Every structure is written in structure tokens, then in C-alpha cells.
mmCIF file of C-alpha atoms in Angstrom:
data_model
loop_
_atom_site.group_PDB
_atom_site.id
_atom_site.type_symbol
_atom_site.label_atom_id
_atom_site.label_comp_id
_atom_site.label_asym_id
_atom_site.label_seq_id
_atom_site.Cartn_x
_atom_site.Cartn_y
_atom_site.Cartn_z
ATOM 1 C CA MET A 83 131.231 -75.137 -11.772
ATOM 2 C CA ASN A 84 133.557 -74.827 -8.158
ATOM 3 C CA THR A 85 135.700 -72.404 -8.020
ATOM 4 C CA TYR A 86 138.678 -73.386 -6.404
ATOM 5 C CA PRO A 87 142.495 -70.773 -4.693
ATOM 6 C CA ILE A 88 144.707 -72.893 -5.646
ATOM 7 C CA LEU A 89 148.314 -71.243 -4.551
ATOM 8 C CA GLU A 90 150.449 -70.331 -7.305
ATOM 9 C CA ALA A 91 153.014 -72.712 -6.558
ATOM 10 C CA ASN A 92 151.259 -75.647 -6.172
ATOM 11 C CA MET A 93 150.218 -75.009 -10.463
ATOM 12 C CA GLU A 94 152.939 -77.450 -11.322
ATOM 13 C CA ARG A 95 152.123 -79.957 -9.064
ATOM 14 C CA LEU A 96 148.150 -79.782 -10.213
ATOM 15 C CA GLN A 97 149.373 -80.656 -13.562
ATOM 16 C CA LYS A 98 151.575 -83.648 -12.711
ATOM 17 C CA LYS A 99 148.630 -85.291 -10.540
ATOM 18 C CA ILE A 100 146.509 -85.190 -13.723
ATOM 19 C CA THR A 101 149.001 -86.168 -15.916
ATOM 20 C CA ARG A 102 146.796 -89.589 -16.559
ATOM 21 C CA ILE A 103 144.195 -87.622 -17.972
ATOM 22 C CA GLN A 104 145.691 -85.573 -19.916
ATOM 23 C CA ASN A 105 147.490 -88.719 -22.211
ATOM 24 C CA LYS A 106 144.184 -89.319 -22.840
ATOM 25 C CA CYS A 107 143.364 -86.158 -24.364
ATOM 26 C CA ARG A 108 145.721 -85.776 -26.786
ATOM 27 C CA LYS A 109 143.263 -86.130 -30.042
ATOM 28 C CA TYR A 110 141.283 -83.557 -31.613
ATOM 29 C CA GLY A 111 137.722 -83.385 -29.513
ATOM 30 C CA CYS A 112 139.263 -83.899 -26.181
ATOM 31 C CA ASP A 113 137.492 -81.660 -23.823
ATOM 32 C CA PHE A 114 139.503 -81.871 -20.539
ATOM 33 C CA HIS A 115 141.443 -78.532 -19.372
ATOM 34 C CA TYR A 116 141.076 -75.732 -16.563
ATOM 35 C CA ALA A 117 140.758 -72.564 -16.618
ATOM 36 C CA GLU A 118 141.703 -70.068 -14.633
ATOM 37 C CA VAL A 119 139.105 -66.802 -13.871
ATOM 38 C CA GLY A 120 140.680 -64.928 -11.344
ATOM 39 C CA GLU A 121 143.339 -64.360 -8.719
ATOM 40 C CA GLU A 122 143.929 -62.795 -5.410
ATOM 41 C CA PHE A 123 146.984 -62.028 -3.579
ATOM 42 C CA ARG A 124 147.517 -62.346 0.190
ATOM 43 C CA THR A 125 149.713 -61.435 2.912
ATOM 44 C CA VAL A 126 151.076 -64.721 4.325
ATOM 45 C CA GLU A 127 153.799 -65.083 7.360
ATOM 46 C CA LEU A 128 156.942 -67.497 6.336
ATOM 47 C CA GLU A 129 158.351 -70.011 9.314
ATOM 48 C CA ASP A 130 160.784 -67.253 9.631
ATOM 49 C CA GLY A 131 158.661 -64.697 10.826
ATOM 50 C CA THR A 132 158.737 -62.490 7.820
ATOM 51 C CA LYS A 133 155.717 -61.918 5.959
ATOM 52 C CA THR A 134 155.550 -62.603 1.655
ATOM 53 C CA THR A 135 152.797 -61.793 -1.068
ATOM 54 C CA ALA A 136 151.848 -64.498 -2.217
ATOM 55 C CA ARG A 137 149.586 -65.369 -5.278
ATOM 56 C CA PHE A 138 146.282 -67.674 -5.303
ATOM 57 C CA ILE A 139 144.674 -68.712 -9.091
ATOM 58 C CA LEU A 140 140.874 -68.944 -8.853
ATOM 59 C CA VAL A 141 140.191 -72.088 -11.530
ATOM 60 C CA GLU A 142 136.967 -73.878 -12.222
ATOM 61 C CA ALA A 143 137.113 -76.865 -14.912
ATOM 62 C CA GLU A 144 135.843 -76.635 -18.092
ATOM 63 C CA GLY A 145 136.013 -78.219 -21.801
ATOM 64 C CA ILE A 146 138.436 -77.496 -24.855
ATOM 65 C CA ALA A 147 139.274 -78.559 -28.285
ATOM 66 C CA VAL A 148 142.656 -79.036 -30.174
ATOM 67 C CA ILE A 149 144.069 -79.078 -33.670
ATOM 68 C CA ASN A 150 147.367 -78.622 -35.981
ATOM 69 C CA GLY A 151 150.790 -77.030 -36.542
ATOM 70 C CA TRP A 152 152.749 -73.135 -35.978
ATOM 71 C CA LYS A 153 155.927 -71.520 -34.870
ATOM 72 C CA PHE A 154 155.526 -70.155 -31.441
ATOM 73 C CA ILE A 155 155.774 -66.471 -30.746
ATOM 74 C CA ALA A 156 155.180 -65.764 -27.278
ATOM 75 C CA SER A 157 152.852 -66.033 -24.028
ATOM 76 C CA VAL A 158 150.595 -64.068 -23.420
ATOM 77 C CA GLU A 159 150.037 -63.086 -19.565
ATOM 78 C CA HIS A 160 146.718 -61.273 -19.248
ATOM 79 C CA THR A 161 145.612 -59.104 -16.495
ATOM 80 C CA ASP A 162 142.963 -56.734 -15.739
ATOM 81 C CA LYS A 163 145.319 -53.993 -17.022
ATOM 82 C CA GLY A 164 146.084 -55.401 -20.324
ATOM 83 C CA ASN A 165 148.364 -58.121 -21.530
ATOM 84 C CA ILE A 166 151.933 -58.563 -21.237
ATOM 85 C CA ILE A 167 154.134 -59.830 -24.198
ATOM 86 C CA ASN A 168 156.691 -62.161 -23.357
ATOM 87 C CA ALA A 169 158.422 -63.120 -26.560
ATOM 88 C CA CYS A 170 160.743 -65.515 -27.405
ATOM 89 C CA CYS A 171 161.990 -64.250 -30.413
ATOM 90 C CA ASP A 172 162.010 -60.827 -32.438
ATOM 91 C CA ILE A 173 158.883 -60.991 -33.943
ATOM 92 C CA GLU A 174 156.493 -58.671 -33.118
ATOM 93 C CA VAL A 175 153.399 -59.426 -32.020
ATOM 94 C CA PRO A 176 150.260 -57.468 -33.702
ATOM 95 C CA GLU A 177 149.358 -54.764 -30.728
ATOM 96 C CA ARG A 178 145.421 -56.333 -30.812
ATOM 97 C CA TYR A 179 146.855 -58.839 -28.616
ATOM 98 C CA TYR A 180 148.148 -55.908 -26.129
ATOM 99 C CA THR A 181 144.305 -55.834 -24.719
ATOM 100 C CA THR A 182 143.031 -59.303 -26.395
ATOM 101 C CA ALA A 183 140.515 -61.342 -24.330
ATOM 102 C CA PRO A 184 142.028 -64.560 -23.193
ATOM 103 C CA ILE A 185 140.451 -66.550 -25.664
ATOM 104 C CA CYS A 186 141.361 -69.286 -27.732
ATOM 105 C CA GLU A 187 141.615 -68.553 -31.989
ATOM 106 C CA HIS A 188 142.068 -71.961 -32.546
ATOM 107 C CA CYS A 189 139.314 -73.664 -31.405
ATOM 108 C CA ASN A 190 136.925 -70.704 -30.839
ATOM 109 C CA SER A 191 136.766 -71.115 -26.946
ATOM 110 C CA LYS A 192 135.462 -68.278 -25.206
ATOM 111 C CA ARG A 193 136.699 -68.754 -21.088
ATOM 112 C CA VAL A 194 138.657 -66.843 -18.752
ATOM 113 C CA ARG A 195 142.815 -67.582 -19.125
ATOM 114 C CA LYS A 196 145.210 -66.168 -17.307
ATOM 115 C CA ASN A 197 147.928 -67.553 -19.909
ATOM 116 C CA THR A 198 147.448 -68.155 -23.743
ATOM 117 C CA PHE A 199 149.986 -68.271 -26.595
ATOM 118 C CA ILE A 200 150.463 -66.755 -29.780
ATOM 119 C CA VAL A 201 152.041 -68.606 -33.176
ATOM 120 C CA MET A 202 152.579 -67.478 -36.714
ATOM 121 C CA ASN A 203 152.277 -68.653 -39.296
ATOM 122 C CA THR A 204 155.504 -68.784 -40.976
ATOM 123 C CA GLU A 205 154.459 -69.370 -45.144
ATOM 124 C CA THR A 206 151.039 -66.758 -44.414
ATOM 125 C CA GLY A 207 152.460 -64.800 -41.918
ATOM 126 C CA GLU A 208 149.359 -65.176 -39.875
ATOM 127 C CA PHE A 209 149.309 -64.204 -35.686
ATOM 128 C CA LYS A 210 146.553 -67.005 -33.714
ATOM 129 C CA GLN A 211 146.163 -66.142 -30.107
ATOM 130 C CA VAL A 212 145.681 -70.103 -28.508
ATOM 131 C CA GLY A 213 145.430 -71.910 -25.045
ATOM 132 C CA HIS A 214 147.251 -74.183 -23.394
ATOM 133 C CA SER A 215 145.652 -77.478 -25.328
ATOM 134 C CA CYS A 216 145.170 -75.970 -28.812
ATOM 135 C CA LEU A 217 148.972 -74.595 -28.948
ATOM 136 C CA ASN A 218 150.962 -78.362 -28.912
ATOM 137 C CA ASP A 219 149.393 -78.916 -32.340
ATOM 138 C CA PHE A 220 150.247 -75.417 -33.562
ATOM 139 C CA THR A 221 154.262 -75.974 -32.581
ATOM 140 C CA HIS A 222 154.906 -79.141 -34.387
ATOM 141 C CA GLY A 223 158.135 -79.563 -34.138
ATOM 142 C CA MET A 224 159.028 -77.797 -30.968
ATOM 143 C CA SER A 225 160.841 -79.985 -28.447
ATOM 144 C CA ALA A 226 159.341 -81.809 -25.922
ATOM 145 C CA GLU A 227 160.174 -79.840 -22.939
ATOM 146 C CA GLY A 228 158.819 -76.830 -24.555
ATOM 147 C CA VAL A 229 155.703 -78.587 -25.303
ATOM 148 C CA ALA A 230 155.379 -80.217 -22.026
ATOM 149 C CA GLN A 231 156.241 -76.861 -20.609
ATOM 150 C CA TYR A 232 153.242 -75.317 -22.589
ATOM 151 C CA THR A 233 150.627 -77.422 -23.228
ATOM 152 C CA SER A 234 148.165 -79.242 -20.468
ATOM 153 C CA LEU A 235 144.674 -80.270 -19.821
ATOM 154 C CA PHE A 236 142.678 -80.838 -16.745
ATOM 155 C CA ASP A 237 139.498 -82.042 -15.069
ATOM 156 C CA GLU A 238 140.386 -82.736 -11.838
ATOM 157 C CA LEU A 239 140.868 -79.520 -8.668
ATOM 158 C CA ILE A 240 143.323 -79.680 -6.036
ATOM 159 C CA GLN A 241 142.613 -77.513 -2.814
ATOM 160 C CA GLY A 242 144.090 -76.004 0.076
ATOM 161 C CA GLU A 243 145.909 -73.257 0.683
ATOM 162 C CA GLU A 244 149.747 -74.382 2.175
ATOM 163 C CA PRO A 245 152.625 -74.916 -0.033
ATOM 164 C CA SER A 246 153.978 -78.344 -1.085
ATOM 165 C CA GLY A 247 157.434 -78.692 -0.613
ATOM 166 C CA CYS A 248 158.711 -75.473 -2.850
ATOM 167 C CA GLY A 249 157.436 -72.707 -0.270
ATOM 168 C CA TRP A 250 154.938 -70.125 -1.314
ATOM 169 C CA GLY A 251 156.060 -69.923 -4.738
ATOM 170 C CA GLU A 252 156.554 -66.672 -6.734
ATOM 171 C CA LYS A 253 156.842 -63.262 -4.602
ATOM 172 C CA TYR A 254 154.797 -60.184 -5.560
ATOM 173 C CA TYR A 255 155.127 -56.716 -4.314
ATOM 174 C CA ASP A 256 153.358 -53.583 -4.018
ATOM 175 C CA THR A 257 154.070 -52.079 -8.073
ATOM 176 C CA LYS A 258 154.661 -47.771 -5.929
ATOM 177 C CA GLU A 259 156.209 -49.030 -3.382
ATOM 178 C CA LEU A 260 159.036 -51.101 -4.703
ATOM 179 C CA LEU A 261 159.338 -48.200 -7.776
ATOM 180 C CA THR A 262 160.030 -45.908 -5.612
ATOM 181 C CA PHE A 263 162.495 -47.584 -3.770
ATOM 182 C CA ALA A 264 164.203 -48.751 -6.934
ATOM 183 C CA ALA A 265 164.041 -45.165 -7.826
ATOM 184 C CA GLU A 266 165.820 -44.025 -4.703
ATOM 185 C CA VAL A 267 168.818 -47.226 -5.834
ATOM 186 C CA VAL A 268 168.716 -44.831 -9.351
ATOM 187 C CA ILE A 269 169.439 -41.259 -7.639
ATOM 188 C CA LYS A 270 171.956 -42.695 -5.118
ATOM 189 C CA PHE A 271 173.863 -45.089 -7.914
ATOM 190 C CA GLY A 272 172.657 -44.743 -11.408
ATOM 191 C CA TYR A 273 170.825 -47.228 -13.453
ATOM 192 C CA ILE A 274 172.950 -50.466 -14.581
ATOM 193 C CA LYS A 275 171.353 -53.095 -17.346
ATOM 194 C CA ALA A 276 171.447 -56.696 -17.392
ATOM 195 C CA ASP A 277 174.421 -57.340 -19.363
ATOM 196 C CA GLY A 278 175.513 -60.675 -17.659
ATOM 197 C CA TYR A 279 178.645 -58.176 -16.327
ATOM 198 C CA GLY A 280 178.517 -57.451 -12.691
ATOM 199 C CA ARG A 281 175.112 -56.817 -10.262
ATOM 200 C CA CYS A 282 173.036 -54.793 -12.096
ATOM 201 C CA THR A 283 170.074 -52.286 -10.466
ATOM 202 C CA ARG A 284 167.428 -55.129 -11.078
ATOM 203 C CA GLU A 285 169.994 -57.344 -8.089
ATOM 204 C CA GLN A 286 170.806 -54.797 -6.225
ATOM 205 C CA VAL A 287 167.274 -53.414 -5.754
ATOM 206 C CA MET A 288 166.534 -57.074 -4.843
ATOM 207 C CA ASP A 289 169.536 -57.223 -2.334
ATOM 208 C CA TYR A 290 168.081 -53.570 -0.522
ATOM 209 C CA TRP A 291 164.590 -54.330 -0.570
ATOM 210 C CA ASN A 292 165.529 -57.766 1.413
ATOM 211 C CA ILE A 293 167.713 -56.222 3.827
ATOM 212 C CA LEU A 294 165.031 -54.354 4.775
ATOM 213 C CA HIS A 295 162.398 -56.258 4.754
ATOM 214 C CA GLY A 296 163.446 -59.152 7.197
ATOM 215 C CA GLY A 297 167.492 -59.351 5.882
ATOM 216 C CA MET A 298 169.450 -62.259 4.245
ATOM 217 C CA PRO A 299 170.129 -65.581 4.528
ATOM 218 C CA SER A 300 172.639 -66.259 7.386
ATOM 219 C CA MET A 301 175.747 -67.834 4.637
ATOM 220 C CA LEU A 302 175.664 -64.386 3.151
ATOM 221 C CA LYS A 303 175.815 -62.339 6.375
ATOM 222 C CA ASP A 304 178.887 -60.932 4.611
ATOM 223 C CA TYR A 305 177.463 -59.576 1.401
ATOM 224 C CA GLU A 306 174.385 -58.271 3.681
ATOM 225 C CA ASN A 307 176.779 -56.246 5.611
ATOM 226 C CA GLN A 308 178.476 -55.181 2.396
ATOM 227 C CA CYS A 309 175.354 -53.564 1.072
ATOM 228 C CA LYS A 310 174.671 -52.202 4.530
ATOM 229 C CA GLU A 311 178.084 -50.060 3.869
ATOM 230 C CA GLU A 312 176.704 -49.242 0.926
ATOM 231 C CA MET A 313 173.532 -47.889 1.986
ATOM 232 C CA GLU A 314 174.459 -46.402 4.341
ATOM 233 C CA LYS A 315 177.602 -44.270 2.486
ATOM 234 C CA VAL A 316 175.141 -42.387 0.253
ATOM 235 C CA CYS A 317 172.201 -42.294 2.908
ATOM 236 C CA PHE A 318 169.709 -44.700 1.399
ATOM 237 C CA ASN A 319 166.392 -43.817 1.922
ATOM 238 C CA PRO A 320 163.959 -45.444 -0.260
ATOM 239 C CA ASP A 321 161.013 -42.510 1.523
ATOM 240 C CA SER A 322 162.676 -39.672 0.460
ATOM 241 C CA GLU A 323 160.995 -36.972 -1.332
ATOM 242 C CA GLN A 324 162.694 -36.979 -4.070
ATOM 243 C CA ALA A 325 162.650 -40.413 -4.709
ATOM 244 C CA LYS A 326 158.837 -40.577 -4.959
ATOM 245 C CA LYS A 327 159.115 -37.839 -6.950
ATOM 246 C CA LEU A 328 160.475 -39.744 -9.581
ATOM 247 C CA ALA A 329 158.600 -42.647 -9.353
ATOM 248 C CA GLU A 330 155.129 -40.709 -9.758
ATOM 249 C CA ASP A 331 156.632 -38.476 -12.399
ATOM 250 C CA ALA A 332 157.507 -41.643 -14.334
ATOM 251 C CA LEU A 333 153.712 -43.370 -13.710
ATOM 252 C CA GLU A 334 152.304 -40.247 -15.005
ATOM 253 C CA TRP A 335 154.251 -40.475 -18.054
ATOM 254 C CA ILE A 336 154.007 -44.150 -18.695
ATOM 255 C CA ALA A 337 150.128 -43.598 -18.054
ATOM 256 C CA VAL A 338 149.390 -41.422 -21.146
ATOM 257 C CA GLN A 339 152.078 -43.252 -23.802
ATOM 258 C CA ASP A 340 151.333 -44.537 -27.204
ATOM 259 C CA GLU A 341 152.570 -48.319 -27.045
ATOM 260 C CA SER A 342 154.291 -47.461 -30.174
ATOM 261 C CA ASN A 343 156.253 -51.185 -29.488
ATOM 262 C CA ASN A 344 156.323 -54.439 -27.171
ATOM 263 C CA TYR A 345 158.347 -52.701 -24.763
ATOM 264 C CA ILE A 346 156.775 -50.091 -23.743
ATOM 265 C CA HIS A 347 153.425 -51.803 -24.161
ATOM 266 C CA ASN A 348 155.582 -53.846 -21.081
ATOM 267 C CA VAL A 349 155.951 -51.738 -19.689
ATOM 268 C CA LYS A 350 152.861 -49.472 -19.876
ATOM 269 C CA THR A 351 151.013 -53.126 -18.257
ATOM 270 C CA VAL A 352 153.529 -53.854 -15.642
ATOM 271 C CA CYS A 353 153.355 -50.870 -14.157
ATOM 272 C CA SER A 354 149.468 -50.335 -14.299
ATOM 273 C CA LEU A 355 149.191 -53.474 -12.129
ATOM 274 C CA ASN A 356 148.852 -52.861 -8.340
ATOM 275 C CA TYR A 357 151.278 -56.265 -7.630
ATOM 276 C CA VAL A 358 154.160 -56.947 -9.919
ATOM 277 C CA LYS A 359 155.714 -60.309 -9.552
ATOM 278 C CA ALA A 360 159.672 -60.917 -8.993
ATOM 279 C CA GLY A 361 160.122 -62.264 -12.826
ATOM 280 C CA ASN A 362 158.545 -58.493 -14.206
ATOM 281 C CA VAL A 363 160.255 -56.345 -11.661
ATOM 282 C CA GLY A 364 163.185 -55.808 -14.515
ATOM 283 C CA ILE A 365 160.419 -54.352 -16.786
ATOM 284 C CA MET A 366 159.235 -52.465 -14.572
ATOM 285 C CA ILE A 367 162.459 -50.288 -13.358
ATOM 286 C CA SER A 368 163.462 -49.976 -16.587
ATOM 287 C CA ILE A 369 161.121 -47.365 -17.175
ATOM 288 C CA LEU A 370 163.354 -45.187 -14.592
ATOM 289 C CA PRO A 371 166.096 -45.137 -17.212
ATOM 290 C CA THR A 372 163.369 -44.137 -19.569
ATOM 291 C CA PHE A 373 162.023 -41.836 -17.956
ATOM 292 C CA ASN A 374 164.831 -39.940 -17.319
ATOM 293 C CA LYS A 375 165.893 -39.801 -20.991
ATOM 294 C CA GLU A 376 162.917 -38.774 -21.982
ATOM 295 C CA LEU A 377 162.797 -35.427 -19.708
ATOM 296 C CA GLU A 378 166.641 -34.973 -21.045
ATOM 297 C CA ARG A 379 165.065 -35.094 -24.313
ATOM 298 C CA LEU A 380 162.493 -32.741 -23.404
ATOM 299 C CA THR A 381 165.072 -29.984 -21.596
ATOM 300 C CA LYS A 382 167.171 -29.871 -24.319
ATOM 301 C CA LYS A 383 164.675 -29.490 -27.014
ATOM 302 C CA GLU A 384 163.049 -26.556 -24.254
ATOM 303 C CA LEU A 385 166.770 -24.956 -23.914
ATOM 304 C CA MET A 386 167.054 -24.789 -28.243
ATOM 305 C CA LEU A 387 163.315 -23.527 -28.175
ATOM 306 C CA GLN A 388 164.465 -20.379 -25.574
ATOM 307 C CA LYS A 389 167.779 -19.982 -27.212
ATOM 308 C CA MET A 390 165.369 -19.960 -30.466
ATOM 309 C CA LYS A 391 163.362 -17.728 -28.819
ATOM 310 C CA GLU A 392 166.137 -15.044 -28.182
ATOM 311 C CA GLU A 393 167.526 -14.799 -30.736
ATOM 312 C CA ALA A 394 164.760 -14.201 -32.502
ATOM 313 C CA GLU A 395 164.179 -11.175 -29.993
ATOM 314 C CA LEU A 396 168.003 -10.549 -30.189
ATOM 315 C CA SER A 397 169.311 -11.044 -33.764
ATOM 316 C CA LYS A 398 168.899 -7.728 -36.696
ATOM 317 C CA HIS A 399 170.141 -7.474 -40.563
ATOM 318 C CA ILE A 400 173.027 -6.407 -40.345
ATOM 319 C CA GLY A 401 174.255 -4.076 -43.292
ATOM 320 C CA SER A 402 172.706 -3.731 -46.526
ATOM 321 C CA VAL A 403 172.254 -6.176 -49.205
ATOM 322 C CA GLY A 404 175.715 -5.820 -51.227
ATOM 323 C CA GLU A 405 177.257 -4.178 -48.358
ATOM 324 C CA ARG A 406 180.795 -5.431 -47.495
ATOM 325 C CA ILE A 407 180.774 -6.341 -43.521
ATOM 326 C CA GLU A 408 183.233 -7.469 -41.296
ATOM 327 C CA PHE A 409 182.510 -9.780 -37.669
ATOM 328 C CA VAL A 410 183.955 -11.802 -35.324
ATOM 329 C CA PRO A 411 181.578 -15.048 -34.431
ATOM 330 C CA VAL A 412 181.210 -16.025 -30.854
ATOM 331 C CA GLU A 413 179.776 -19.318 -32.126
ATOM 332 C CA ILE A 414 180.382 -21.760 -35.400
ATOM 333 C CA LYS A 415 178.075 -24.400 -36.423
ATOM 334 C CA CYS A 416 177.320 -25.888 -39.654
ATOM 335 C CA LEU A 417 174.238 -26.646 -40.135
ATOM 336 C CA THR A 418 174.635 -29.192 -43.238
ATOM 337 C CA SER A 419 176.953 -29.791 -45.392
ATOM 338 C CA TRP A 420 176.477 -32.295 -49.274
ATOM 339 C CA GLU A 421 178.766 -33.149 -51.575
ATOM 340 C CA THR A 422 178.788 -32.551 -55.021
ATOM 341 C CA GLU A 423 180.847 -32.865 -58.732
ATOM 342 C CA TYR A 424 182.544 -30.022 -57.491
ATOM 343 C CA GLY A 425 183.167 -31.492 -53.642
ATOM 344 C CA ILE A 426 181.808 -30.997 -50.322
ATOM 345 C CA THR A 427 179.174 -27.507 -49.492
ATOM 346 C CA PHE A 428 178.768 -26.542 -46.069
ATOM 347 C CA ILE A 429 176.619 -24.219 -44.695
ATOM 348 C CA TYR A 430 177.294 -22.258 -41.785
ATOM 349 C CA LYS A 431 175.742 -20.970 -39.221
ATOM 350 C CA PHE A 432 177.979 -17.809 -37.151
ATOM 351 C CA THR A 433 176.675 -15.467 -34.546
ATOM 352 C CA ASP A 434 178.221 -12.046 -33.029
ATOM 353 C CA ALA A 435 178.949 -10.913 -29.905
ATOM 354 C CA GLU A 436 175.509 -9.160 -30.179
ATOM 355 C CA SER A 437 173.490 -12.223 -30.960
ATOM 356 C CA ASN A 438 173.380 -11.560 -34.574
ATOM 357 C CA VAL A 439 172.337 -14.710 -36.812
ATOM 358 C CA TYR A 440 174.524 -14.794 -40.296
ATOM 359 C CA THR A 441 174.774 -17.703 -42.370
ATOM 360 C CA TRP A 442 177.163 -19.202 -45.541
ATOM 361 C CA LYS A 443 177.022 -21.580 -47.563
ATOM 362 C CA THR A 444 180.629 -22.517 -49.232
ATOM 363 C CA SER A 445 183.268 -25.084 -49.894
ATOM 364 C CA LYS A 446 185.406 -23.888 -47.122
ATOM 365 C CA TRP A 447 186.011 -26.595 -43.989
ATOM 366 C CA ILE A 448 185.569 -24.460 -40.894
ATOM 367 C CA ASP A 449 186.784 -25.721 -37.510
ATOM 368 C CA GLU A 450 183.754 -24.832 -34.950
ATOM 369 C CA GLU A 451 186.414 -24.405 -31.455
ATOM 370 C CA GLN A 452 187.842 -21.237 -33.648
ATOM 371 C CA ALA A 453 184.848 -19.164 -32.857
ATOM 372 C CA GLY A 454 186.209 -16.222 -31.194
ATOM 373 C CA LYS A 455 189.469 -16.493 -32.431
ATOM 374 C CA ILE A 456 188.513 -15.839 -36.144
ATOM 375 C CA THR A 457 187.627 -12.667 -37.937
ATOM 376 C CA VAL A 458 185.120 -13.040 -41.186
ATOM 377 C CA LYS A 459 184.452 -10.822 -43.536
ATOM 378 C CA GLY A 460 181.762 -11.382 -46.206
ATOM 379 C CA THR A 461 179.351 -9.057 -48.651
ATOM 380 C CA VAL A 462 176.037 -9.010 -47.750
ATOM 381 C CA LYS A 463 173.837 -11.018 -50.100
ATOM 382 C CA GLU A 464 170.156 -11.071 -48.305
ATOM 383 C CA HIS A 465 168.467 -10.422 -45.033
ATOM 384 C CA LYS A 466 166.234 -13.892 -44.360
ATOM 385 C CA GLU A 467 164.147 -14.647 -41.541
ATOM 386 C CA TYR A 468 164.420 -18.830 -40.079
ATOM 387 C CA LYS A 469 161.793 -19.281 -37.706
ATOM 388 C CA GLY A 470 160.943 -15.687 -36.347
ATOM 389 C CA VAL A 471 164.900 -15.260 -36.291
ATOM 390 C CA LYS A 472 166.542 -12.329 -38.715
ATOM 391 C CA GLN A 473 169.559 -14.101 -40.626
ATOM 392 C CA THR A 474 172.043 -11.828 -42.173
ATOM 393 C CA GLU A 475 173.159 -14.306 -45.729
ATOM 394 C CA ILE A 476 176.288 -13.680 -46.745
ATOM 395 C CA THR A 477 178.894 -14.244 -49.404
ATOM 396 C CA ARG A 478 181.990 -14.404 -51.143
ATOM 397 C CA CYS A 479 183.243 -14.077 -47.504
ATOM 398 C CA LYS A 480 187.635 -14.200 -46.238
ATOM 399 C CA VAL A 481 188.383 -15.753 -43.004
ATOM 400 C CA ALA A 482 191.557 -14.773 -41.001
#
């Protein structure tokens, strides 16, 4: 069976060319289709002299079969690093499809595909992964446009590596290089998600990338100059050590994360690819704010642990049980509160100037902003220790 490298942009032309065959292959038992068995990336030169990275799909002819009717949930893009789940609704796709082979679970055909589709039985909740041909029978009621987009059968192949009117098709970018570029944008301008209002970070990254890799069309010259002024104002440097470190640290972090949801799975998969296509750039860039939030969380946790360690070393038990003591709290924190039949009960934690820790359970509300401005006088009820920190529990307190 012959294998042909087909420019990604020519795949739609291939579908149209064999429509007449597809129309004859809608009944059960049809064995006409094509299979994507691999891919390769090539650097090609455009008419204006600039270069881009294009994707070529390796395809060959094989057979398939068909049957009838469920709900379309998601498309699955298969890569050698895992699968990218492109959901069309809020239903979470089972984790087994994160790494499943591109086979059709309906006709049990075992052949290589670049894309498969997930359908779900709305009555039983059963999920199935199906190929292009079988999808039409599992989506009874889907619009003609939807069916046409995801179903097709092939037994003809076109050859040739030149674009056919639609250009070189989808652009691809070196993952590490573009993520470092995006990291510099986030460092200098912050992250703005795509919410439909204003220019998001993805658009800003693509604008700057195009300017530094060949420029924009002449009709956008004013906008290009505006972008250049933005970059000059912040001394934009996509090769900065800070940007490289942020990108490298983010990639190392995502590589060891558990795939707890579809989003983390998609980010992990996209970032593990050598090349990312334009349509997945937004997913890749989103790792940067996600990673930064995780760093902030870890930093807060470390500060909290450090503070607890210092408290454990400095805090002492004050007075003796039954003794009346008095102190000025330099820090006041309400640890918890709950409703009772007599009103609300609070538990406060006080820290004095010597880092000694006190706790008090009371129905009295205390403004935490009054730290350092009030005096607490109470009776020692008990000496305790919590996570290595010595605490003096007090009762019958007066606040002045």
C-alpha cells in the first residue's frame, strides 16, 4: 500500500475530489476511506521570501465499516506525546482517552488516524471513540454541516507538495522557542485571557512574533509601528534569561503533573510536542499564568511554614493555670467561627511582641485591625501545643 505526503492545506481538496465515492459508501459495510499514518514538518519558503514551518500528513488507503446514533462530545487529536481533547460541551471525557490509540471502538478497525471522535450514549452514559466514517451513524440529528465536517471516506489520494490556492495552511511553531517568546510577553505585560474584550496575550504574542519574523502586511503598517513602540518601551527581549527560565521551569513543572482534568491534560500534551500548531498556541501560553499561580501558592505555603517554625521556636507558655495575665496582642486572627443556639462563637489567636501565642474562645467579636491598640486581660485555662507551637489558652478575658 503506497504512502503519500499530503500538505495539510490540501486535505480539504482531497475530500472534495472523492465526494462521489463517499456518497456511495454510506451504507453499512462500506470499505472506502483513507488513514493518516504519520506526519512530518518541513521549513518552506513563502513568496515574500519569509519562511514558515508546514505540516505534511502521510496517508494510505485502507477499509472501514459503518452503523447508528449517539451524541457528539469531542474530537481527539492524536500525537506521539498523547491526545489533545477538543470538547464541544462541558462533559468531561474519560481519562482513558488521554492516551488511547486512534482506533474505532465501533467497527473495531485498528489503523492509524490523526483524529478520532468521542460520542456518548445519553441514556447509559457509555463513551465510545469512533473514526470519521462511523461518526455519522452515532450523531443522528447533527446538522448537515457538522456531519460533513467530521465524516468522510476515501479511496483516492492526491500527490504533490505545493499549496493549492489556500496557501501553506496551518502554521506551526517550535514549542520551546515560542513559549520563551510568550514568557517575555507575560513578564513585561502580564497575562490577559481571551474573553472577547481587547487584545489578549495570545494575540499580542502572535503580533510581536510576526513583526520579528518577517513583519506584517503593508496595510497594517501603522499597527506594526504601534507594536514596535510597545516593545521598545519595555525593552522587549525574547532571548532574556528571565524568559528562558520561566519557560523552562513551566515545562518541567507541567511534565510531572497528574492529569486531574481535561485542561491539565491538554496543556501537558501540547507542551510535550516539538511543534505546536497555531490553533493550540493559546493552550500552550496558558501554562504561564497557571504555573505562576502555582509558584505563588507554594511561596505562601513556604512563608506559612517558615512562620510556624519561627513561632515554634519563639513561643512560650505564659503564666500558670488559673493565673490572671495581661498582654498587648500585636497580631489578631480569627481562626474559625460557628453559629450556636446562643449566637456566634469565635476562636481567636493572639500573638504578643515576644511571639508568644494565645487562644481564646468567645462570643465577643474583635476587630483584627485593633492589633497593637488593645490590651487583653484573662485567666490561663490551659497550656497546649499545636504543630510544635506552644500556646496559652485563656478564658474570662477583658479587652480594653
